[in-house]
Coordinates of C-alpha atoms in Angstrom, one line a residue:
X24 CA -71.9 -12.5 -66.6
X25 CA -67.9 -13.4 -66.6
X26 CA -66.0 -14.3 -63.3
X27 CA -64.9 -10.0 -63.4
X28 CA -68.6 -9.6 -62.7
X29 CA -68.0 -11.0 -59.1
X30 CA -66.1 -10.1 -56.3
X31 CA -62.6 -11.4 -56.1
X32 CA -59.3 -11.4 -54.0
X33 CA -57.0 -10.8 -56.5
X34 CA -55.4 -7.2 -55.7
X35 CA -56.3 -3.7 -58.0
X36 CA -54.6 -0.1 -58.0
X37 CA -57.3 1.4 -56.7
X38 CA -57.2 2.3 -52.8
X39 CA -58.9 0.1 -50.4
X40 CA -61.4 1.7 -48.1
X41 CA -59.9 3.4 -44.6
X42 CA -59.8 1.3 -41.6
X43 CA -61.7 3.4 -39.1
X44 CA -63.5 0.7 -37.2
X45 CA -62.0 -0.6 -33.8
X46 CA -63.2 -3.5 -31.6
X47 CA -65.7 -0.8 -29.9
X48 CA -67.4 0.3 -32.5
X49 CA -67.4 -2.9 -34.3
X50 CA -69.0 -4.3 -31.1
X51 CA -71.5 -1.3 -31.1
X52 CA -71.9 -2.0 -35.0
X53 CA -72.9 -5.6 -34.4
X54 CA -75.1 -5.0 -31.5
X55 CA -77.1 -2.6 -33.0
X56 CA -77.7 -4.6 -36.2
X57 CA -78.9 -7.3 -33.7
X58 CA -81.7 -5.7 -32.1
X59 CA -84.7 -4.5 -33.9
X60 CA -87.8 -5.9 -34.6
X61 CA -87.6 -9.2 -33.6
X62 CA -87.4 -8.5 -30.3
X63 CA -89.7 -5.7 -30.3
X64 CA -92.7 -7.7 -32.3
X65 CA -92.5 -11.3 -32.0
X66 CA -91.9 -12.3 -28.1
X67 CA -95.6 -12.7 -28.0
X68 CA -95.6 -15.0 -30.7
X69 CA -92.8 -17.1 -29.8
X70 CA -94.6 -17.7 -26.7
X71 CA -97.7 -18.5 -28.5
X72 CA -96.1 -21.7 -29.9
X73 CA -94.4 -22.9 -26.6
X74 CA -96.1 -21.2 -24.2
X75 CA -94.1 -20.1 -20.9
X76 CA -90.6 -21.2 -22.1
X77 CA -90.4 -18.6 -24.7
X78 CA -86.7 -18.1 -23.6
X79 CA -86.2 -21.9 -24.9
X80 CA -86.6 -20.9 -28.8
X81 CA -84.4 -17.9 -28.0
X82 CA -81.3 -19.7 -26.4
X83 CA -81.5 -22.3 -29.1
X84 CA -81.6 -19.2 -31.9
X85 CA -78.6 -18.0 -30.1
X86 CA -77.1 -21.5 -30.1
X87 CA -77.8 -21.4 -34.0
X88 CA -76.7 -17.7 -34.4
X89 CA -73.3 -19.0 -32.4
X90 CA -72.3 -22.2 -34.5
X91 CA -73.0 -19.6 -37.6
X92 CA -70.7 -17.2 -36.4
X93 CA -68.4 -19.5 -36.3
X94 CA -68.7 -20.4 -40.1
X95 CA -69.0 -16.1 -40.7
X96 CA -65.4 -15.4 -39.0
X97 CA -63.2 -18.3 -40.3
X98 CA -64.4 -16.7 -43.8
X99 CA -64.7 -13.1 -43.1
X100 CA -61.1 -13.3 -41.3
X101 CA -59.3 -15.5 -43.9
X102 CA -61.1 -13.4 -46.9
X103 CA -61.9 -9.9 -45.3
X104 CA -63.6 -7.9 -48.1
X105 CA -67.0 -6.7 -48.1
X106 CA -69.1 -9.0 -50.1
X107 CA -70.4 -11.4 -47.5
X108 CA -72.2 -14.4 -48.3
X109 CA -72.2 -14.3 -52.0
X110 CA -68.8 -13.9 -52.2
X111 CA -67.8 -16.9 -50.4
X112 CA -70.4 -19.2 -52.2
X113 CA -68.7 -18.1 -55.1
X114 CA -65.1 -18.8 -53.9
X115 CA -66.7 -22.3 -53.2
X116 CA -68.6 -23.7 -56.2
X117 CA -68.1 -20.9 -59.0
X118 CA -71.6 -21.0 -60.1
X119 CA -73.0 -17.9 -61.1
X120 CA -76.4 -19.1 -61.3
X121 CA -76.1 -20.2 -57.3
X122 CA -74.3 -17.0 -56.6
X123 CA -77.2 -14.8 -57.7
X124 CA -79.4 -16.9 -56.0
X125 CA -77.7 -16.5 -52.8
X126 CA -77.4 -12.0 -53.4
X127 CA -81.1 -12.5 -54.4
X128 CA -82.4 -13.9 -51.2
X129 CA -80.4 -11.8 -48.6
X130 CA -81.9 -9.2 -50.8
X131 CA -85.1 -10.6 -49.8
X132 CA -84.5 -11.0 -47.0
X133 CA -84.5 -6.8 -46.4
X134 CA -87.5 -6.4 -47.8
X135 CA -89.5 -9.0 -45.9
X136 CA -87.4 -7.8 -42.6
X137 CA -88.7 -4.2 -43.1
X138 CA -92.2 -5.0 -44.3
X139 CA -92.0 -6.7 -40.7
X140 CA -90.9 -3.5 -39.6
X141 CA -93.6 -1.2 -40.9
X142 CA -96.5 -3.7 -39.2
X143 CA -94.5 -3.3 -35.9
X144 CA -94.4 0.4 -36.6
X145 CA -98.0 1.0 -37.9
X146 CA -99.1 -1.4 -34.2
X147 CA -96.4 0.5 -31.7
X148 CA -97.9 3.6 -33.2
X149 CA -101.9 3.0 -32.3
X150 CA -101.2 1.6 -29.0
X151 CA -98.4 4.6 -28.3
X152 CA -101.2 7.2 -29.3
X153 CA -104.3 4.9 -28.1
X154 CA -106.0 4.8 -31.0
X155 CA -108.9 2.5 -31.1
X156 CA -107.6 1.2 -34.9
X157 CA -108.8 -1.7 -36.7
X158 CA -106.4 -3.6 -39.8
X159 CA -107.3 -1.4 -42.1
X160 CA -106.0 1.6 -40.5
X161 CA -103.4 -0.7 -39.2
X162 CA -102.3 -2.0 -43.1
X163 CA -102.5 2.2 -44.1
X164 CA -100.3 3.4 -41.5
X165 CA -97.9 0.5 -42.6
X166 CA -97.7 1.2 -46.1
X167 CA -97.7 4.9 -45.6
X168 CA -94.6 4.6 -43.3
X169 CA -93.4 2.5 -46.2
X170 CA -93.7 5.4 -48.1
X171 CA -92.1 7.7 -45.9
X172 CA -88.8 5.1 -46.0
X173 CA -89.2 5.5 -50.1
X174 CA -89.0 9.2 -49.8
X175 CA -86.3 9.3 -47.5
X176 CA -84.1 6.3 -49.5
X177 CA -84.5 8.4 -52.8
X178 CA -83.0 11.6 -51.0
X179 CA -80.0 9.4 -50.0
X180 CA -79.1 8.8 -46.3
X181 CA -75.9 8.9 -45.2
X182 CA -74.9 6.6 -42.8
X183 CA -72.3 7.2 -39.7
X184 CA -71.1 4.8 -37.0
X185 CA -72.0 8.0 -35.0
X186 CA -75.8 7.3 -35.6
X187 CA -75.2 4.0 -35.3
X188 CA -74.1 4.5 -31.8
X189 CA -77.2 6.5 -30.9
X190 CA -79.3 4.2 -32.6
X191 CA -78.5 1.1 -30.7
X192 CA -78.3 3.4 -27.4
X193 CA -82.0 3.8 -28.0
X194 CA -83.0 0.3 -28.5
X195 CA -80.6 -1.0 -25.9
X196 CA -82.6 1.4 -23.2
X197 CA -86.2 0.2 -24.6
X198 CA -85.2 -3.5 -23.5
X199 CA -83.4 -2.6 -20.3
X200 CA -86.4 -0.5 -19.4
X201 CA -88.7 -3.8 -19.9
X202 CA -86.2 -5.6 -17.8
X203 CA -86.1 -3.0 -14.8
X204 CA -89.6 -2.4 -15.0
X205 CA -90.6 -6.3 -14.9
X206 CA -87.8 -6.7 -12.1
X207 CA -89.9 -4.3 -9.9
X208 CA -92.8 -6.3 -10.3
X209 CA -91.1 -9.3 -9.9
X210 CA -89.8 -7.9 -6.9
X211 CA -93.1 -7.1 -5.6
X212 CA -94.3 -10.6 -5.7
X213 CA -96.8 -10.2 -8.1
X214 CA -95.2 -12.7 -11.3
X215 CA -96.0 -16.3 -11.4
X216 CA -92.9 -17.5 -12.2
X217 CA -94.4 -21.1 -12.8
X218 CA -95.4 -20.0 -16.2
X219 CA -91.7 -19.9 -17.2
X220 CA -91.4 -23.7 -17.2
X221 CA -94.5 -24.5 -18.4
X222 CA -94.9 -26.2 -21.8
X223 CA -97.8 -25.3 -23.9
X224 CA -98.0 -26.8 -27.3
X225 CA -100.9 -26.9 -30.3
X226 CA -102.7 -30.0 -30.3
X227 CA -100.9 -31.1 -33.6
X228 CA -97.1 -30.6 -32.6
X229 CA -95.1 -32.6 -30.1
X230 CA -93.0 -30.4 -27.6
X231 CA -90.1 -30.9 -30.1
X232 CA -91.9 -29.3 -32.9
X233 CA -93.3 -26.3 -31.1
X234 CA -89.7 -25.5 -30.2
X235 CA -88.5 -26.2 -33.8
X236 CA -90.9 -24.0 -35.1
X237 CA -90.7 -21.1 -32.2
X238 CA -87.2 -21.7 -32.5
X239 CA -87.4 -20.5 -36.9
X240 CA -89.4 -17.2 -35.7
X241 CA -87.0 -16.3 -32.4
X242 CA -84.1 -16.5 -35.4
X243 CA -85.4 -13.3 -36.8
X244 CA -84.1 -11.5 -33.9
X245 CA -81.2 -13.1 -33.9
X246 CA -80.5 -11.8 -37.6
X247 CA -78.1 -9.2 -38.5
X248 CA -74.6 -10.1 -36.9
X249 CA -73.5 -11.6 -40.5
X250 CA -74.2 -7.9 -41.7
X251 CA -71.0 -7.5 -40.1
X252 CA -68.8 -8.6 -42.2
X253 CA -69.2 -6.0 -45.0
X254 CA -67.3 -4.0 -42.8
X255 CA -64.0 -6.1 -42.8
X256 CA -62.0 -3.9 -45.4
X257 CA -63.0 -0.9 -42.9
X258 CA -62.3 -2.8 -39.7
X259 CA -58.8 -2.8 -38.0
X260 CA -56.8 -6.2 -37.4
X261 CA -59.8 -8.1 -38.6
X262 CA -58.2 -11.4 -37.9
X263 CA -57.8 -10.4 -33.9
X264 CA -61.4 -8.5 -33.2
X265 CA -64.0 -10.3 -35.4
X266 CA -63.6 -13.4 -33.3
X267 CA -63.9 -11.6 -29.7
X268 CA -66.6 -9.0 -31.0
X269 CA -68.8 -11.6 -32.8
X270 CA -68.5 -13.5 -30.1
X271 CA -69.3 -11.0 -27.3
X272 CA -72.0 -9.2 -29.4
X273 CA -73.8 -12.2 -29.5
X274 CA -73.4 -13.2 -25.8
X275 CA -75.1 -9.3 -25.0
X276 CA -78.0 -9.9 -27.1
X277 CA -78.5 -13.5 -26.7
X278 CA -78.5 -12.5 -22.7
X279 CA -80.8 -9.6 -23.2
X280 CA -83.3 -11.5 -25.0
X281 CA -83.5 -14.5 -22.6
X282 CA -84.0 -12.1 -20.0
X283 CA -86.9 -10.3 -21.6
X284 CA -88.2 -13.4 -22.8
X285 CA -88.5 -14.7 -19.4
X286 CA -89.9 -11.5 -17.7
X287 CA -92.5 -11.0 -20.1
X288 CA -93.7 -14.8 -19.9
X289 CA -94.2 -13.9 -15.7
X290 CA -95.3 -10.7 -16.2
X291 CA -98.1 -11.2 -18.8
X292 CA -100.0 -14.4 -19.2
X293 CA -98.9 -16.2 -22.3
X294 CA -102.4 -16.2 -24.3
X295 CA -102.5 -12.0 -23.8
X296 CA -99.1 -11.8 -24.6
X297 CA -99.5 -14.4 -28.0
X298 CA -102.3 -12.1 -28.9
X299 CA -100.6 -8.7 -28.8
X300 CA -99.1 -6.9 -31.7
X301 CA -96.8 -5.0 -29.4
X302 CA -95.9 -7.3 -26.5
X303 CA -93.3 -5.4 -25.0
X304 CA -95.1 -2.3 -24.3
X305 CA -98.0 -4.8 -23.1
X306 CA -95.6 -6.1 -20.4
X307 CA -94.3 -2.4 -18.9
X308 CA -98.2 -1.6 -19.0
X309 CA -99.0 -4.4 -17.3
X310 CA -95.7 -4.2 -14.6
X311 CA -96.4 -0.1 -14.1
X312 CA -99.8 0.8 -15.5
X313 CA -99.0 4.1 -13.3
X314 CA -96.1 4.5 -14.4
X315 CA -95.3 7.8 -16.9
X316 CA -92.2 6.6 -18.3
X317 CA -94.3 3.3 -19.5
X318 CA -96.2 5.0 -22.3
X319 CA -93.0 5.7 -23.8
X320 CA -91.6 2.3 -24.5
X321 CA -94.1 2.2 -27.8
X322 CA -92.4 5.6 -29.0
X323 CA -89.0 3.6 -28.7
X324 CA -90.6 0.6 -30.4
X325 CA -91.7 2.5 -33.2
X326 CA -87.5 4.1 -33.4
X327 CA -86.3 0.6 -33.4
X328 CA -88.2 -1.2 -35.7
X329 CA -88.0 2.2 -38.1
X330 CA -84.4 2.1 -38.0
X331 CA -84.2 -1.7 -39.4
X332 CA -87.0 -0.9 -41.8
X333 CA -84.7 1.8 -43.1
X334 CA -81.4 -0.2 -43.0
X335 CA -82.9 -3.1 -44.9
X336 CA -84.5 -1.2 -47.7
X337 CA -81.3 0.5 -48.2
X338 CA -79.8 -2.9 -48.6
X339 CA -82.2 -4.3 -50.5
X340 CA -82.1 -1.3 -52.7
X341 CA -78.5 -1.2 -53.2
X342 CA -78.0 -5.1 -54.0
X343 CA -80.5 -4.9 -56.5
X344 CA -78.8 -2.0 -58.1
X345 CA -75.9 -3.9 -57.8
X346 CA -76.7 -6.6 -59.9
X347 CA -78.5 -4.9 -62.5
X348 CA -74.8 -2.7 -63.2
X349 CA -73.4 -6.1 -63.0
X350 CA -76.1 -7.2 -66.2
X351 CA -77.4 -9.9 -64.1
X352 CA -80.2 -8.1 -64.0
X353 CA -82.4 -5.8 -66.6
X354 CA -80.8 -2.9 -67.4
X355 CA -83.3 -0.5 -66.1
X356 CA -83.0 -1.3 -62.2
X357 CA -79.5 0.4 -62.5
X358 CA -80.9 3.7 -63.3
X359 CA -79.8 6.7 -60.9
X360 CA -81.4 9.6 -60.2
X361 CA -79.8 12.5 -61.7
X362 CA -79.2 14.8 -59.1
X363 CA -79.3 13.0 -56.2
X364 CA -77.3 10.1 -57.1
X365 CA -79.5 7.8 -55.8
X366 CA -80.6 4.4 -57.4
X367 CA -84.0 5.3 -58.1
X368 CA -85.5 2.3 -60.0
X369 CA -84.0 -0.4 -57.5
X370 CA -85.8 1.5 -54.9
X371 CA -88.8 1.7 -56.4
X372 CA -88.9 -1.8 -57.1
X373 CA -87.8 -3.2 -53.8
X374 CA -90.7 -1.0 -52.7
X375 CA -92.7 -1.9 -54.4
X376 CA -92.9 -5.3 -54.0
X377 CA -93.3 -4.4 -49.6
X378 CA -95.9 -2.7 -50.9
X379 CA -97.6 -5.7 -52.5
X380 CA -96.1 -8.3 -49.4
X381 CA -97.5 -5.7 -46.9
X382 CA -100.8 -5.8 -48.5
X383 CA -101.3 -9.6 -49.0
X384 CA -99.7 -10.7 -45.7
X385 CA -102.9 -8.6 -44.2
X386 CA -105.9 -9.4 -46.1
X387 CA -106.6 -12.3 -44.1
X388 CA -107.6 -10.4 -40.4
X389 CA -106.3 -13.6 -38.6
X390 CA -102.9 -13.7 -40.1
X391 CA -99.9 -12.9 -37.6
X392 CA -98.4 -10.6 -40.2
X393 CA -95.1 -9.5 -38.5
X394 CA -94.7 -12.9 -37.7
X395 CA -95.6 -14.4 -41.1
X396 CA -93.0 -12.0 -42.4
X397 CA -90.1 -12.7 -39.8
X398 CA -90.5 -16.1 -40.6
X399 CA -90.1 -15.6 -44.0
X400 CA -86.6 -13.3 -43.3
X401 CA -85.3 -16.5 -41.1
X402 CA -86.2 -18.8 -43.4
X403 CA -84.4 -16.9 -46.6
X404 CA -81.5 -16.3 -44.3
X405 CA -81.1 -19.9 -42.8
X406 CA -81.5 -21.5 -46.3
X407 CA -78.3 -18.8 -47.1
X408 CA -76.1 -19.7 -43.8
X409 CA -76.5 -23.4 -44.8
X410 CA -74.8 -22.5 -48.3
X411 CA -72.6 -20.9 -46.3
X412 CA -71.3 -23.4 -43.5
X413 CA -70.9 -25.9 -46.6
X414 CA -68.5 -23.3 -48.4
X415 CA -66.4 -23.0 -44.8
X416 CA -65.6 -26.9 -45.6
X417 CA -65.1 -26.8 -49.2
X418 CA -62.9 -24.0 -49.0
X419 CA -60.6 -25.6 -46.7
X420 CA -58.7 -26.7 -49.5
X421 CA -57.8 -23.0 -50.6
X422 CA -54.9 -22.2 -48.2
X423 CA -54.2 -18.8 -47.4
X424 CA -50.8 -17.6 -46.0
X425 CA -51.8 -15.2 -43.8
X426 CA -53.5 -16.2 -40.0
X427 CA -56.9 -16.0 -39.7
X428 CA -59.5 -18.3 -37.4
X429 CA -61.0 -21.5 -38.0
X430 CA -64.2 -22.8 -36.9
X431 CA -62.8 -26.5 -36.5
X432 CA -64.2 -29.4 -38.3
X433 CA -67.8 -30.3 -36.4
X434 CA -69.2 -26.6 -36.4
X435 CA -70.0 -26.0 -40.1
X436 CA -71.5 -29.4 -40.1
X437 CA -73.2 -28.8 -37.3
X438 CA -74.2 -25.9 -38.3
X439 CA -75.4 -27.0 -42.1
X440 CA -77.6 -29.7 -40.5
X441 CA -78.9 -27.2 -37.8
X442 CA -80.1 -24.7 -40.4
X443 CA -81.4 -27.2 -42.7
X444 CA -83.7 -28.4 -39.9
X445 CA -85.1 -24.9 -39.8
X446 CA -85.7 -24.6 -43.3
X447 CA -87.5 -28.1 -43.7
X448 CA -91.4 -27.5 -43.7
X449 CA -91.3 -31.2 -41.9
X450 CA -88.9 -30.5 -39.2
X451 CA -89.2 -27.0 -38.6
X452 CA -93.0 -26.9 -38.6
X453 CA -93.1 -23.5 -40.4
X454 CA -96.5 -22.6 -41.9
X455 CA -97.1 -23.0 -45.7
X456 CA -97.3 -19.3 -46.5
X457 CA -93.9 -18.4 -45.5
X458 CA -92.6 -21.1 -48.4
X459 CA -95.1 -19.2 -50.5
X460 CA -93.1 -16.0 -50.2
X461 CA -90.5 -17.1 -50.0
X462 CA -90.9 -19.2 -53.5
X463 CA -92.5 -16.2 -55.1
X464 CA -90.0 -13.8 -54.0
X465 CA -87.2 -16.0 -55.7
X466 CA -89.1 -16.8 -58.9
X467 CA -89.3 -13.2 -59.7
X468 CA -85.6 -12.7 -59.5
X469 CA -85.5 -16.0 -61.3
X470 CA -87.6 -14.5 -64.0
X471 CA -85.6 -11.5 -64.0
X472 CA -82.2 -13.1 -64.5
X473 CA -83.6 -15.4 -67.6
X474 CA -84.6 -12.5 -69.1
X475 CA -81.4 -10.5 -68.9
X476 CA -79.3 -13.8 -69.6
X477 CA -81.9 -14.3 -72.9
X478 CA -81.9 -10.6 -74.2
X479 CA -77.8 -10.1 -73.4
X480 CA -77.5 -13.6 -75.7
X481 CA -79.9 -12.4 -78.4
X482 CA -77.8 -8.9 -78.5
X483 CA -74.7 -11.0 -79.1
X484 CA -75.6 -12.2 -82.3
X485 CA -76.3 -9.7 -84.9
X486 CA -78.4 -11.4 -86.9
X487 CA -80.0 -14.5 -87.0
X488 CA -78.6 -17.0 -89.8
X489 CA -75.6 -14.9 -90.5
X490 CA -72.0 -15.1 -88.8
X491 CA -70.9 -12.2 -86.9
X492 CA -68.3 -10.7 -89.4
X493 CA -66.5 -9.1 -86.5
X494 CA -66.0 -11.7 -84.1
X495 CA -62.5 -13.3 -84.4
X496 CA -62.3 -16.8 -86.4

């Protein structure tokens, strides 16, 4: 792998890529990317660790999210090309090892964020038709919408700000149903709104824990603004909207989920809520159990965690192809279907490993799969955002002419120490499986890289014991 392999700044003949994107539609883009599953699947859960101040673990998320941001536009703005995290670690240290690493686990990242999905789709799907379903009907419907995601990434989807549009339209009404249905009941006198303040904590965490580790699951919905900056080289005046779009973005959906957060807390009592697979639909049930339009709020469930199961996969599917063309990788994951153009091995890999994640994460009846996976999505993410907040600072020594924003001196520090405390087993009381995934997730790409790197060095010398006559002396 040679430093052409990665992304750089220096400028090409070929065109750049058409600036089509305004502040709206960037807005649109970033809260649409936003809201998904978290949201959707994992309010219950969120309040299982805390117990009535769920909306605590959701403001300090946003918090998180916010200082991050900062970190995302002084790079995105003073470098805007689409490569994202990697590129910037790169910029930084130069490491190509450490570079991979970083692609690897956003890579990751997708797949464990849409094996999330599929549980939340295969639950909002048997509550949303009534079905009287145990795990193992659960698990199949999961891994045969997984299927369904693999059929529709090998046709190729093309994606459109257009859909985009509808697609957060959709999940934006969901949540503002679920806040407009809970308000009526609210209204009605019929929510005990002392559950909101109310501290409830497992015997073997302090109140400072719980929130720590409520705090690393609410971060999966919180996920998805740094997508955002893969669209600089399409975005107009990316120095003036990032800032005020990434900003404002985040302000909507951090609002949105603090008010759902608390409604559903004095709506539903927090043990039901912990305990449901689908919370949200279990709050409009339990706010309008008479109420037509409250059978449809699974339905829009299922759309929303669908579309990020689809989104990530694609990802995932695409970064892996990536960095097999780039011979980081075995050879064989760049392979493209012939007539549909489509990277067929990398998606069948990717999906092959939801498949197996899937699978495991719901052997164990007890386990709080969509949870267990979220978890494991923040956790690949955070330990990411840390590398990046620390190449904010050390690329303050590469000066760039041209004006972009700056995140100040205490907010990447901030920020490094923040999402370092979420990573730490010992501070951010996560369970032990999630490092488990997380570990085995990275080791295969480890695996795969020492291969490539061994059979690419074994190619290069002809043969063993005998110079290569052809290479220059």
């Amino acid at each position: 792998m040679s430093a052409t392999d990665l992304p750089s700044s220096s400028g090409t003949n070929r065109p750049g890529l058409k600036r089509v994107m305004g502040p709206r539609l960037l807005l649109l883009f970033i809260v649409g990317d936003i809201l998904g599953t978290g949201i959707y699947a994992l309010t219950g859960q969120v309040a299982g660790e805390v117990g009535g101040a769920a909306w605590l673990p959701f403001v300090v998320a946003f918090a998180v999210a916010l200082i991050t941001a900062f970190s995302y536009l002084e790079l995105v703005t003073k470098y805007p090309r689409a490569a994202g995290a990697a590129l910037y670690v790169h910029k930084a240290f130069g490491k190509h090892f450490l570079t991979f690493l970083v692609c690897f686990a956003v890579m990751c990242s997708g797949i464990t964020s849409a094996s999330a999905a599929s549980r939340a789709f295969a639950a909002n799907l048997v509550t949303g038709f009534g079905l009287d379903a145990g795990d193992g009907l659960i698990l199949l419907i999961a891994l045969g919408f997984m299927g369904l995601v693999l059929i529709v990434n090998l046709r190729g989807v093309s994606e459109s700000l257009k859909a985009n549009v509808l697609l957060t339209a959709v999940e934006l009404a969901g949540l503002l149903l679920v806040v407009l249905i809970s308000g009526y009941f609210i209204a009605g006198g019929n929510a005990d709104f002392s559950r909101v303040v109310a501290f409830e904590t497992a015997s073997d965490k302090n109140v400072f824990l719980a929130v720590s580790t409520a705090t690393s699951l609410a971060f999966f919905a919180m996920i998805g603004f740094e997508d955002s900056v893969n669209m600089a080289e399409e975005t107009k005046d990316p120095a003036r909207n990032f800032p005020r779009m990434m900003f404002t973005g985040l302000g909507i959906t951090g609002l949105i989920y603090v008010l759902i957060s608390v409604c559903a807390v004095a709506v539903v009592p927090v043990g039901r809520l912990a305990s449901s697979e689908t919370p949200l639909a279990t709050v409009v049930q339990t706010a309008a159990p008479d109420f037509p339009i409250s059978d449809m709020l699974p339905f829009i469930s299922m759309f929303a965690v669908a579309n990020s199961a689809l989104i990530n996969m694609l990802m995932a599917s695409r970064l892996l192809y990536g960095m097999a063309e780039q011979g980081v990788l075995p050879p064989f994951l760049s392979r493209v279907h012939a007539t549909r153009r489509t990277p067929q091995a990398a998606i069948l890999f990717t999906t092959v490993i939801a498949f197996g994640l899937i699978t495991f994460v719901s052997l164990n009846p007890d386990s709080p799969v969509v949870a267990l996976l979220g978890g494991t999505t923040s956790l690949l993410l955070l330990m990411v955002f840390a590398g990046v907040h620390v190449a904010v600072l050390v690329l303050r020594r590469d000066r760039v002419e041209a004006p972009h924003f700056r995140a100040g001196r205490l907010m990447p520090v901030v920020g490094a120490v923040a999402c370092v405390h979420l990573v730490l087993p010992w501070s951010s009381g996560r369970p032990a499986d999630q490092y488990r995934i997380a570990g085995v997730l990275l080791l295969i790409g480890v695996v795969l890289w020492a291969v490539t790197w061994f059979t690419r060095r074994d190619a290069s010398v002809p043969e063993a014991g005998r110079p290569d006559e052809t290479a220059p002396h």
